[in-house]
Amino acid sequence: MDSKPKRRTVIENGDTGEDLVLATLIGNGDDLGPLIRHAFEMGRPEPLVHQLKHVVKKKEVEIEELCKTHYEEFILAVDELRGVLVDAEELKSDLASDNFRLQEVGSALLVKLEELLESYSIKKNVTEAIKMSKICIKVLELCVKCNHHISEGQFYPALKTMYLIDRNYLRNIPVNAIKIVIGKNIPIIKAHIEKKVTTHFNEWLVHIRSSAKDIGQTAIGHAASARQRDEEMLEQQRKAEEQNISGLGDLVYTLDVEEVDEDSVLKFDLTPLYRSYHIHACLGIQEQFREYYYKNRLLQLNSDLQISSSQPFVESYQTYLAQIAGYFIVEDRVLRTSGGLLSADQVETMWETTVAKVASVLEEQFSHMDSATHLLLVKDYITLLGATLRQYGYEVGSVLEVLDNSRDKYHELLLEECRHQIGSVLSSDTYEQMVMKKDSDYDNNVLAYHLQISDIMPAFPYIAPFSSMVPDCCRVVRSFIKGSVDYMSFGVNSNFFDVVRKYLDKLLIDVLNEAVLTKVHSAGIGVSQAMQITANISFLEGACDFFLRHAAQLCGIPVRSVERPQASLTAKMVLKTSRDAAYLALLNLVNSKLEEFMALAENINWTSEEISQNNNEYMNEVVFYLDTLLSTAQQILPLDALYKVGSGALEHISDSIVAAFLSDSVKRFNANAVMVINNDLKMLENFADERFHSTGLSEIYKEGSFRGCLIEARQLINLLSSSQPENFMNPVIREKNYNALDYKKVASICEKFKDSADGIFGSLSTRNAKPNSRKKSMDVLKKRLKDFN
């Protein structure tokens, strides 16, 4: 502890500055390397060595001083150290002895320990090996299981197994070779499964397309059966309502509704599709499969929408439409059950494409059709298609609009067919009254069309007032109504009665009426035929009410709604007009025949000097002809028509008599000729009175008569036979006795009236006191008429 002051003394007594620096560095333990390097670099190492020696000497002095100072302690320490060394030697000897004995004992233990450690190492390795083997065995078992599933076509279990290997075992496989092989084969197996599943799916696509036609036909068949049941139910309901209205009692009818599960009826297997979609979902490529499905089904649809050019449409339309129906039935079930494979927008897009294409095809095909039957068959199937697909939620209005747009084309074809049928009926008819020998004929030809004139069943054989043309035409009209209603039914518009009525009017007016008028005005037609046609038109006119009621029944319209007068067909008035035209044509034929009999200019001796008390032969023929004509007309014509025929014929006879007096071939006539015509006229008037009463016309036309139709001829004969013909110029007398005569005609006729001295007035001188007064009166009349004209 006293070393520092002593050191400081030594330094203070003889140290130089450099020695002091060097001593300080050594005392502090600093690195002397830089100082030594500097001395050698300067080429002066000797001073440094000298200084170092000097420092060493000083240190030795310090050690000696220190030893001197602590000598006793040092001696004690050395003694203690020597004691310690002895103890250490003893301890070392003991340790060596103990170590020897320990070595002897531990050698055996070390051998055992090494054996134990080796056993533990072997156990660990065996355990690891067993664990690795178990993992490999499990993986290999799963691989075998996966291969078995694949070979059995059980792709979903195979994928589950493969995913189990990939997720739980692949990273932990201790054998690198196995790990590499399995890792390489997993993508290959996935690709193989995808390929296999796609192959199976493609086979299903082919199968489902080939099955679509049968699926569609089955579904459409169910729709047809349902429609038939509905129609039968509506028919029963209609009959029940009619019986209730007619007072036959209250009838109870029930509606049996049969619930049909379309999915259970239409059996088709979507399992391959579900499996494929599920497998692709497991592979993580479900979106790819969705696109693949939609693309391929769209290609199939486009192919199905193409019309076969090797077969007429009327032969292939059922297959064509059934294929489409089956396609969309399948798509509907796929949409509902596949869990997102199809979207509603995709189905809607496909349906819109189909509607546009089908509408285009139908419009084109309808434009080429020349048969109403074919068009109706196609239409019926299309409406069944619409009813079928409407059950699955598809909007079919656009397709049905094509049918509505083609209704004019259909009715044109139907009208043309009816035109040919009616033309055939008119050409084959003999226009003789129809004879029915049994009640079934009466039911089919009379009651079926409400043509009966009495509610009492007649005795058979029954001679109808019409010819076979009437029921035959009614059949044609009824079939037209049925065809029109069939086409309009189940279309866009549920209330189509007005449309059917319009076309019915068109048939009756443009076809039936025109054909009848053409027949009436055709050359070579006789009076009996014209009369029968006239009678037939009357019955056809009456049948218009039946046609309208029949159309209303088929359209589901209450019959009472069409029984109002303002609801009648326009054709009824047209046929009434045509009946009047037929009357005129009949009268023209009758008048032509009468003119043949009444050639008065040839049959009358206008200047005879003798008075004949007998009727002329021509008048007998005229009366006989009129008798036959009116007898026939009474059998087949209504009373108003009978009156027109009789009055028209008699008016024509009256006109013929007046025309004979005015004829240029008659230059003059005398009183004898007037007397002869007067006798003929009386005979005709008697016949007219008898016929007017015997036919019952007198009870209807109380203010008229057949005799009145001869009024002009009668007044002319009375005037020519009058003793004072000049009274014709007296307004009062003329209005009373000669109001039917014309001034000019009377003037012309009177100019031809000439009598000789030995003529009629001379011969009547014994009976007439003033024969010259009549001649004078006639001369006065002639003069006054001449002045008047």
Short mmCIF file of C-alpha atoms in Angstrom, two decimals, residues 378-780:
data_model
loop_
_atom_site.label_atom_id
_atom_site.label_comp_id
_atom_site.label_asym_id
_atom_site.label_seq_id
_atom_site.Cartn_x
_atom_site.Cartn_y
_atom_site.Cartn_z
CA VAL A 378 -100.82 -27.40 -86.68
CA LYS A 379 -102.69 -24.72 -84.74
CA ASP A 380 -104.20 -27.27 -82.34
CA TYR A 381 -100.79 -28.74 -81.62
CA ILE A 382 -99.30 -25.29 -81.09
CA THR A 383 -102.01 -24.37 -78.57
CA LEU A 384 -101.35 -27.66 -76.78
CA LEU A 385 -97.66 -26.77 -76.80
CA GLY A 386 -98.53 -23.40 -75.31
CA ALA A 387 -100.76 -24.95 -72.64
CA THR A 388 -98.01 -27.43 -71.78
CA LEU A 389 -95.18 -24.91 -71.49
CA ARG A 390 -97.37 -22.37 -69.70
CA GLN A 391 -97.55 -24.85 -66.82
CA TYR A 392 -93.79 -24.56 -66.52
CA GLY A 393 -93.84 -20.77 -66.38
CA TYR A 394 -92.98 -19.98 -70.00
CA GLU A 395 -94.68 -17.02 -71.68
CA VAL A 396 -96.28 -18.35 -74.88
CA GLY A 397 -98.26 -15.28 -75.93
CA SER A 398 -95.90 -14.44 -78.80
CA VAL A 399 -96.34 -17.90 -80.32
CA LEU A 400 -100.11 -17.73 -80.02
CA GLU A 401 -100.08 -14.29 -81.64
CA VAL A 402 -98.78 -15.97 -84.81
CA LEU A 403 -101.94 -18.06 -84.84
CA ASP A 404 -104.05 -14.96 -84.34
CA ASN A 405 -102.23 -13.23 -87.19
CA SER A 406 -102.88 -16.23 -89.44
CA ARG A 407 -106.60 -16.47 -88.76
CA ASP A 408 -107.45 -14.61 -91.97
CA LYS A 409 -105.32 -17.06 -93.95
CA TYR A 410 -107.02 -20.00 -92.26
CA HIS A 411 -110.51 -18.67 -92.84
CA GLU A 412 -109.70 -17.88 -96.46
CA LEU A 413 -108.71 -21.50 -96.96
CA LEU A 414 -111.75 -22.67 -95.01
CA LEU A 415 -114.04 -20.40 -97.05
CA GLU A 416 -112.52 -21.73 -100.25
CA GLU A 417 -113.12 -25.31 -99.15
CA CYS A 418 -116.69 -24.47 -98.22
CA ARG A 419 -117.12 -22.74 -101.57
CA HIS A 420 -116.16 -25.95 -103.36
CA GLN A 421 -118.40 -28.01 -101.08
CA ILE A 422 -121.39 -25.72 -101.53
CA GLY A 423 -120.77 -25.59 -105.28
CA SER A 424 -120.78 -29.39 -105.35
CA VAL A 425 -123.97 -29.47 -103.28
CA LEU A 426 -125.75 -27.03 -105.60
CA SER A 427 -124.59 -28.78 -108.75
CA SER A 428 -125.62 -32.25 -107.54
CA ASP A 429 -129.03 -31.22 -106.21
CA THR A 430 -132.05 -32.09 -108.36
CA TYR A 431 -134.06 -29.30 -106.67
CA GLU A 432 -136.91 -31.63 -105.89
CA GLN A 433 -138.58 -31.89 -102.52
CA MET A 434 -136.62 -34.10 -100.20
CA VAL A 435 -138.25 -37.37 -99.17
CA MET A 436 -137.44 -38.80 -95.74
CA LYS A 437 -138.47 -42.37 -95.04
CA LYS A 438 -137.58 -42.69 -91.35
CA ASP A 439 -137.28 -40.62 -88.24
CA SER A 440 -133.47 -40.77 -88.21
CA ASP A 441 -133.44 -38.99 -91.58
CA TYR A 442 -135.81 -36.40 -90.15
CA ASP A 443 -133.58 -35.90 -87.11
CA ASN A 444 -130.42 -35.56 -89.18
CA ASN A 445 -131.84 -33.31 -91.90
CA VAL A 446 -134.57 -31.28 -90.20
CA LEU A 447 -134.38 -31.24 -86.41
CA ALA A 448 -130.60 -31.00 -86.40
CA TYR A 449 -130.83 -27.54 -88.00
CA HIS A 450 -134.21 -26.41 -86.60
CA LEU A 451 -135.82 -26.55 -90.06
CA GLN A 452 -139.08 -28.07 -88.84
CA ILE A 453 -142.26 -26.17 -89.61
CA SER A 454 -144.11 -27.92 -86.79
CA ASP A 455 -143.17 -29.39 -83.44
CA ILE A 456 -145.25 -32.47 -84.22
CA MET A 457 -143.34 -35.43 -85.61
CA PRO A 458 -144.70 -36.00 -89.14
CA ALA A 459 -145.79 -39.30 -90.65
CA PHE A 460 -143.29 -41.08 -92.85
CA PRO A 461 -142.42 -40.97 -95.62
CA TYR A 462 -142.21 -37.23 -95.12
CA ILE A 463 -141.87 -34.86 -98.04
CA ALA A 464 -139.95 -31.81 -96.93
CA PRO A 465 -140.64 -28.39 -98.43
CA PHE A 466 -136.95 -28.03 -99.29
CA SER A 467 -134.51 -30.01 -101.38
CA SER A 468 -131.39 -31.83 -100.20
CA MET A 469 -129.43 -28.64 -100.81
CA VAL A 470 -130.66 -27.11 -97.54
CA PRO A 471 -129.44 -29.73 -95.02
CA ASP A 472 -126.29 -30.29 -97.08
CA CYS A 473 -125.47 -26.58 -96.99
CA CYS A 474 -126.31 -26.49 -93.28
CA ARG A 475 -123.81 -29.27 -92.72
CA VAL A 476 -121.17 -27.28 -94.56
CA VAL A 477 -121.96 -24.16 -92.52
CA ARG A 478 -121.96 -26.09 -89.26
CA SER A 479 -118.59 -27.64 -90.12
CA PHE A 480 -117.33 -24.13 -90.93
CA ILE A 481 -118.48 -22.87 -87.54
CA LYS A 482 -116.80 -25.83 -85.85
CA GLY A 483 -113.59 -25.21 -87.81
CA SER A 484 -113.64 -21.49 -87.04
CA VAL A 485 -114.26 -22.03 -83.32
CA ASP A 486 -111.59 -24.74 -83.21
CA TYR A 487 -109.05 -22.35 -84.70
CA MET A 488 -109.98 -19.44 -82.45
CA SER A 489 -110.13 -21.56 -79.28
CA PHE A 490 -107.25 -21.52 -76.81
CA GLY A 491 -105.64 -18.58 -78.60
CA VAL A 492 -104.63 -15.12 -77.43
CA ASN A 493 -108.22 -13.87 -77.08
CA SER A 494 -110.59 -15.84 -74.90
CA ASN A 495 -113.65 -13.91 -76.16
CA PHE A 496 -113.65 -14.63 -79.87
CA PHE A 497 -117.38 -14.97 -80.57
CA ASP A 498 -117.46 -11.70 -82.53
CA VAL A 499 -114.63 -12.95 -84.75
CA VAL A 500 -116.42 -16.25 -85.43
CA ARG A 501 -119.60 -14.33 -86.12
CA LYS A 502 -117.80 -12.08 -88.60
CA TYR A 503 -116.43 -15.04 -90.55
CA LEU A 504 -119.81 -16.80 -90.36
CA ASP A 505 -121.42 -13.77 -91.95
CA LYS A 506 -118.69 -13.81 -94.58
CA LEU A 507 -119.39 -17.45 -95.39
CA LEU A 508 -123.13 -16.97 -95.62
CA ILE A 509 -122.91 -13.77 -97.65
CA ASP A 510 -119.86 -14.17 -99.86
CA VAL A 511 -120.02 -17.91 -100.41
CA LEU A 512 -123.45 -19.41 -99.81
CA ASN A 513 -125.50 -16.42 -100.89
CA GLU A 514 -123.37 -15.77 -103.97
CA ALA A 515 -123.49 -19.43 -104.98
CA VAL A 516 -127.27 -19.55 -104.63
CA LEU A 517 -127.75 -16.33 -106.58
CA THR A 518 -125.43 -17.62 -109.29
CA LYS A 519 -127.49 -20.77 -109.47
CA VAL A 520 -130.74 -18.82 -109.58
CA HIS A 521 -129.54 -16.68 -112.48
CA SER A 522 -127.82 -19.50 -114.35
CA ALA A 523 -129.01 -20.46 -117.80
CA GLY A 524 -131.19 -23.52 -118.24
CA ILE A 525 -132.87 -23.35 -114.85
CA GLY A 526 -136.57 -24.14 -114.91
CA VAL A 527 -139.51 -22.69 -113.03
CA SER A 528 -139.75 -25.64 -110.63
CA GLN A 529 -136.04 -25.43 -109.89
CA ALA A 530 -136.21 -21.69 -109.36
CA MET A 531 -139.20 -22.13 -107.08
CA GLN A 532 -137.41 -24.80 -105.08
CA ILE A 533 -134.31 -22.61 -104.77
CA THR A 534 -136.51 -19.77 -103.59
CA ALA A 535 -138.02 -22.02 -100.96
CA ASN A 536 -134.57 -23.24 -100.01
CA ILE A 537 -133.36 -19.68 -99.46
CA SER A 538 -136.25 -19.13 -97.04
CA PHE A 539 -135.16 -22.11 -94.98
CA LEU A 540 -131.52 -21.03 -95.11
CA GLU A 541 -132.59 -17.62 -93.92
CA GLY A 542 -134.38 -19.24 -91.00
CA ALA A 543 -131.37 -21.44 -90.29
CA CYS A 544 -129.26 -18.33 -89.66
CA ASP A 545 -130.63 -18.17 -86.12
CA PHE A 546 -129.57 -21.77 -85.57
CA PHE A 547 -126.10 -21.02 -86.95
CA LEU A 548 -125.71 -18.09 -84.58
CA ARG A 549 -126.89 -20.08 -81.55
CA HIS A 550 -124.63 -22.97 -82.51
CA ALA A 551 -121.65 -20.61 -82.78
CA ALA A 552 -122.52 -19.07 -79.41
CA GLN A 553 -122.71 -22.50 -77.79
CA LEU A 554 -119.34 -23.55 -79.18
CA CYS A 555 -117.81 -20.24 -78.06
CA GLY A 556 -119.21 -20.63 -74.56
CA ILE A 557 -121.51 -17.62 -74.94
CA PRO A 558 -124.98 -17.76 -73.29
CA VAL A 559 -127.50 -18.51 -76.02
CA ARG A 560 -129.93 -15.95 -74.65
CA SER A 561 -127.43 -13.21 -75.46
CA VAL A 562 -127.76 -13.92 -79.20
CA GLU A 563 -131.51 -14.43 -79.28
CA ARG A 564 -132.20 -10.71 -79.28
CA PRO A 565 -133.37 -9.32 -82.65
CA GLN A 566 -130.50 -6.83 -82.84
CA ALA A 567 -128.02 -9.68 -82.41
CA SER A 568 -129.03 -11.53 -85.58
CA LEU A 569 -126.61 -12.13 -88.43
CA THR A 570 -126.24 -9.63 -91.23
CA ALA A 571 -126.46 -12.61 -93.58
CA LYS A 572 -130.06 -13.10 -92.57
CA MET A 573 -131.03 -9.78 -94.13
CA VAL A 574 -128.81 -10.49 -97.13
CA LEU A 575 -130.49 -13.87 -97.68
CA LYS A 576 -133.85 -12.17 -97.35
CA THR A 577 -132.80 -9.77 -100.09
CA SER A 578 -131.55 -12.71 -102.14
CA ARG A 579 -134.85 -14.45 -101.57
CA ASP A 580 -136.59 -11.43 -103.07
CA ALA A 581 -134.14 -11.57 -105.96
CA ALA A 582 -134.96 -15.25 -106.35
CA TYR A 583 -138.66 -14.37 -106.37
CA LEU A 584 -137.99 -11.94 -109.18
CA ALA A 585 -136.03 -14.55 -111.08
CA LEU A 586 -138.84 -17.05 -110.50
CA LEU A 587 -141.41 -14.53 -111.64
CA ASN A 588 -139.38 -13.80 -114.76
CA LEU A 589 -139.34 -17.48 -115.58
CA VAL A 590 -143.07 -17.77 -114.83
CA ASN A 591 -143.77 -14.69 -116.91
CA SER A 592 -141.71 -16.05 -119.75
CA LYS A 593 -143.72 -19.26 -119.63
CA LEU A 594 -146.99 -17.33 -119.47
CA GLU A 595 -145.94 -15.28 -122.46
CA GLU A 596 -145.56 -18.49 -124.40
CA PHE A 597 -149.14 -19.43 -123.54
CA MET A 598 -150.60 -15.94 -123.97
CA ALA A 599 -149.39 -14.91 -127.38
CA LEU A 600 -152.63 -12.92 -127.71
CA ALA A 601 -151.65 -11.30 -130.94
CA GLU A 602 -151.67 -14.78 -132.44
CA ASN A 603 -154.38 -16.44 -130.35
CA ILE A 604 -157.04 -13.72 -130.70
CA ASN A 605 -159.00 -12.81 -133.81
CA TRP A 606 -159.07 -9.08 -133.21
CA THR A 607 -161.59 -8.31 -135.96
CA SER A 608 -163.93 -11.29 -135.69
CA GLU A 609 -167.47 -10.75 -136.86
CA GLU A 610 -168.78 -13.52 -134.63
CA ILE A 611 -169.10 -13.61 -130.91
CA SER A 612 -167.58 -16.67 -129.24
CA GLN A 613 -169.14 -17.73 -125.95
CA ASN A 614 -166.37 -20.22 -125.19
CA ASN A 615 -163.03 -19.51 -123.64
CA ASN A 616 -159.95 -19.60 -125.76
CA GLU A 617 -157.73 -22.67 -125.53
CA TYR A 618 -154.71 -20.61 -124.49
CA MET A 619 -156.57 -19.43 -121.39
CA ASN A 620 -157.27 -23.01 -120.38
CA GLU A 621 -153.54 -23.71 -120.64
CA VAL A 622 -152.77 -20.57 -118.66
CA VAL A 623 -155.19 -21.51 -115.88
CA PHE A 624 -153.88 -25.08 -115.80
CA TYR A 625 -150.32 -23.82 -115.60
CA LEU A 626 -151.21 -21.36 -112.85
CA ASP A 627 -153.02 -24.08 -110.96
CA THR A 628 -149.95 -26.33 -111.13
CA LEU A 629 -147.64 -23.46 -110.25
CA LEU A 630 -149.63 -22.34 -107.21
CA SER A 631 -150.17 -25.91 -106.01
CA THR A 632 -146.42 -26.53 -106.06
CA ALA A 633 -145.72 -23.16 -104.51
CA GLN A 634 -148.24 -23.85 -101.76
CA GLN A 635 -146.31 -26.99 -100.80
CA ILE A 636 -142.84 -25.49 -100.60
CA LEU A 637 -143.15 -21.71 -100.29
CA PRO A 638 -144.29 -19.69 -97.28
CA LEU A 639 -147.60 -17.89 -97.70
CA ASP A 640 -146.01 -14.51 -98.32
CA ALA A 641 -143.91 -16.02 -101.11
CA LEU A 642 -146.96 -17.81 -102.46
CA TYR A 643 -148.78 -14.50 -102.56
CA LYS A 644 -145.86 -12.87 -104.38
CA VAL A 645 -145.72 -15.63 -106.95
CA GLY A 646 -149.48 -15.66 -107.56
CA SER A 647 -149.88 -11.90 -107.63
CA GLY A 648 -146.81 -11.48 -109.81
CA ALA A 649 -148.08 -13.99 -112.35
CA LEU A 650 -151.54 -12.46 -112.48
CA GLU A 651 -150.12 -8.94 -112.72
CA HIS A 652 -148.02 -10.08 -115.64
CA ILE A 653 -151.12 -11.58 -117.32
CA SER A 654 -152.91 -8.30 -116.76
CA ASP A 655 -149.97 -6.41 -118.21
CA SER A 656 -149.84 -8.84 -121.13
CA ILE A 657 -153.51 -8.22 -121.93
CA VAL A 658 -152.99 -4.46 -121.90
CA ALA A 659 -149.75 -4.89 -123.86
CA ALA A 660 -151.60 -6.96 -126.48
CA PHE A 661 -153.98 -4.06 -127.13
CA LEU A 662 -150.98 -1.75 -127.42
CA SER A 663 -148.99 -4.12 -129.64
CA ASP A 664 -147.94 -2.83 -133.03
CA SER A 665 -149.09 -6.11 -134.55
CA VAL A 666 -152.67 -5.27 -133.54
CA LYS A 667 -153.73 -2.51 -135.89
CA ARG A 668 -157.41 -2.56 -134.94
CA PHE A 669 -159.83 -4.60 -132.89
CA ASN A 670 -163.58 -4.68 -132.47
CA ALA A 671 -166.07 -5.35 -129.72
CA ASN A 672 -166.12 -9.09 -130.48
CA ALA A 673 -162.43 -9.35 -129.58
CA VAL A 674 -163.12 -7.37 -126.41
CA MET A 675 -165.92 -9.79 -125.56
CA VAL A 676 -163.65 -12.80 -126.04
CA ILE A 677 -160.93 -11.35 -123.84
CA ASN A 678 -163.60 -10.43 -121.30
CA ASN A 679 -164.69 -14.07 -121.09
CA ASP A 680 -161.08 -15.18 -120.68
CA LEU A 681 -160.55 -12.59 -118.01
CA LYS A 682 -163.63 -13.71 -116.10
CA MET A 683 -162.35 -17.25 -116.13
CA LEU A 684 -159.03 -16.06 -114.81
CA GLU A 685 -160.69 -13.93 -112.14
CA ASN A 686 -162.76 -16.87 -110.94
CA PHE A 687 -159.62 -18.98 -110.72
CA ALA A 688 -157.86 -16.18 -108.84
CA ASP A 689 -160.67 -15.89 -106.29
CA GLU A 690 -160.86 -19.64 -105.75
CA ARG A 691 -157.08 -19.92 -105.25
CA PHE A 692 -156.90 -16.91 -103.00
CA HIS A 693 -159.39 -18.50 -100.61
CA SER A 694 -158.28 -22.14 -100.87
CA THR A 695 -154.67 -21.34 -100.04
CA GLY A 696 -155.66 -19.43 -96.92
CA LEU A 697 -154.28 -16.16 -98.22
CA SER A 698 -157.65 -14.52 -97.69
CA GLU A 699 -157.18 -14.85 -93.93
CA ILE A 700 -153.84 -13.02 -94.07
CA TYR A 701 -154.35 -10.47 -96.81
CA LYS A 702 -157.81 -9.30 -95.89
CA GLU A 703 -157.54 -6.06 -97.88
CA GLY A 704 -156.08 -7.66 -101.01
CA SER A 705 -156.78 -10.48 -103.40
CA PHE A 706 -155.46 -12.17 -106.52
CA ARG A 707 -158.32 -10.58 -108.44
CA GLY A 708 -156.90 -7.18 -107.64
CA CYS A 709 -153.78 -8.11 -109.60
CA LEU A 710 -155.90 -8.16 -112.77
CA ILE A 711 -157.34 -4.71 -112.08
CA GLU A 712 -155.73 -2.91 -115.02
CA ALA A 713 -156.93 -5.47 -117.57
CA ARG A 714 -160.36 -5.57 -115.96
CA GLN A 715 -160.78 -1.79 -115.98
CA LEU A 716 -159.61 -1.64 -119.60
CA ILE A 717 -162.12 -4.30 -120.66
CA ASN A 718 -164.83 -2.57 -118.65
CA LEU A 719 -163.98 0.72 -120.31
CA LEU A 720 -164.03 -0.81 -123.78
CA SER A 721 -167.33 -2.55 -122.97
CA SER A 722 -168.93 0.50 -121.35
CA SER A 723 -171.91 2.18 -122.93
CA GLN A 724 -170.48 5.56 -121.95
CA PRO A 725 -166.69 5.32 -122.25
CA GLU A 726 -166.44 9.09 -122.21
CA ASN A 727 -167.06 8.92 -118.44
CA PHE A 728 -163.35 7.99 -118.21
CA MET A 729 -162.66 11.68 -118.39
CA ASN A 730 -164.87 12.35 -115.36
CA PRO A 731 -162.42 12.52 -112.43
CA VAL A 732 -164.86 11.07 -109.94
CA ILE A 733 -165.84 8.15 -112.13
CA ARG A 734 -162.27 7.58 -113.29
CA GLU A 735 -160.99 7.48 -109.69
CA LYS A 736 -163.73 5.04 -108.79
CA ASN A 737 -163.75 2.73 -111.85
CA TYR A 738 -160.58 3.37 -113.87
CA ASN A 739 -157.90 4.48 -111.45
CA ALA A 740 -155.47 1.80 -112.71
CA LEU A 741 -155.54 2.99 -116.31
CA ASP A 742 -153.03 5.33 -117.90
CA TYR A 743 -154.19 8.19 -120.16
CA LYS A 744 -151.72 7.52 -122.90
CA LYS A 745 -152.35 3.79 -122.97
CA VAL A 746 -156.12 4.35 -123.06
CA ALA A 747 -155.71 6.87 -125.87
CA SER A 748 -153.59 4.49 -127.96
CA ILE A 749 -155.96 1.57 -127.40
CA CYS A 750 -159.08 3.58 -128.10
CA GLU A 751 -157.60 4.72 -131.41
CA LYS A 752 -157.46 1.03 -132.49
CA PHE A 753 -161.04 0.36 -131.44
CA LYS A 754 -163.02 0.27 -134.71
CA ASP A 755 -166.51 -1.10 -135.33
CA SER A 756 -168.22 -1.49 -138.78
CA ALA A 757 -171.90 -0.84 -139.37
CA ASP A 758 -172.59 -4.51 -139.52
CA GLY A 759 -170.28 -5.10 -136.74
CA ILE A 760 -170.87 -5.61 -133.14
CA PHE A 761 -173.08 -2.64 -132.58
CA GLY A 762 -175.26 -3.54 -135.55
CA SER A 763 -175.70 -7.03 -134.26
CA LEU A 764 -176.51 -5.72 -130.86
CA SER A 765 -179.09 -3.22 -132.17
CA THR A 766 -181.91 -5.43 -131.15
CA ARG A 767 -180.57 -5.53 -127.63
CA ASN A 768 -179.36 -1.98 -127.38
CA ALA A 769 -181.81 0.80 -128.12
CA LYS A 770 -179.11 3.33 -128.65
CA PRO A 771 -176.23 1.64 -130.43
CA ASN A 772 -174.90 4.79 -131.88
CA SER A 773 -174.70 6.51 -128.52
CA ARG A 774 -171.84 4.14 -127.44
CA LYS A 775 -169.93 4.86 -130.63
CA LYS A 776 -170.47 8.55 -130.17
CA SER A 777 -169.32 8.36 -126.58
CA MET A 778 -166.18 6.50 -127.73
CA ASP A 779 -165.51 9.13 -130.33
CA VAL A 780 -165.90 11.82 -127.72
#
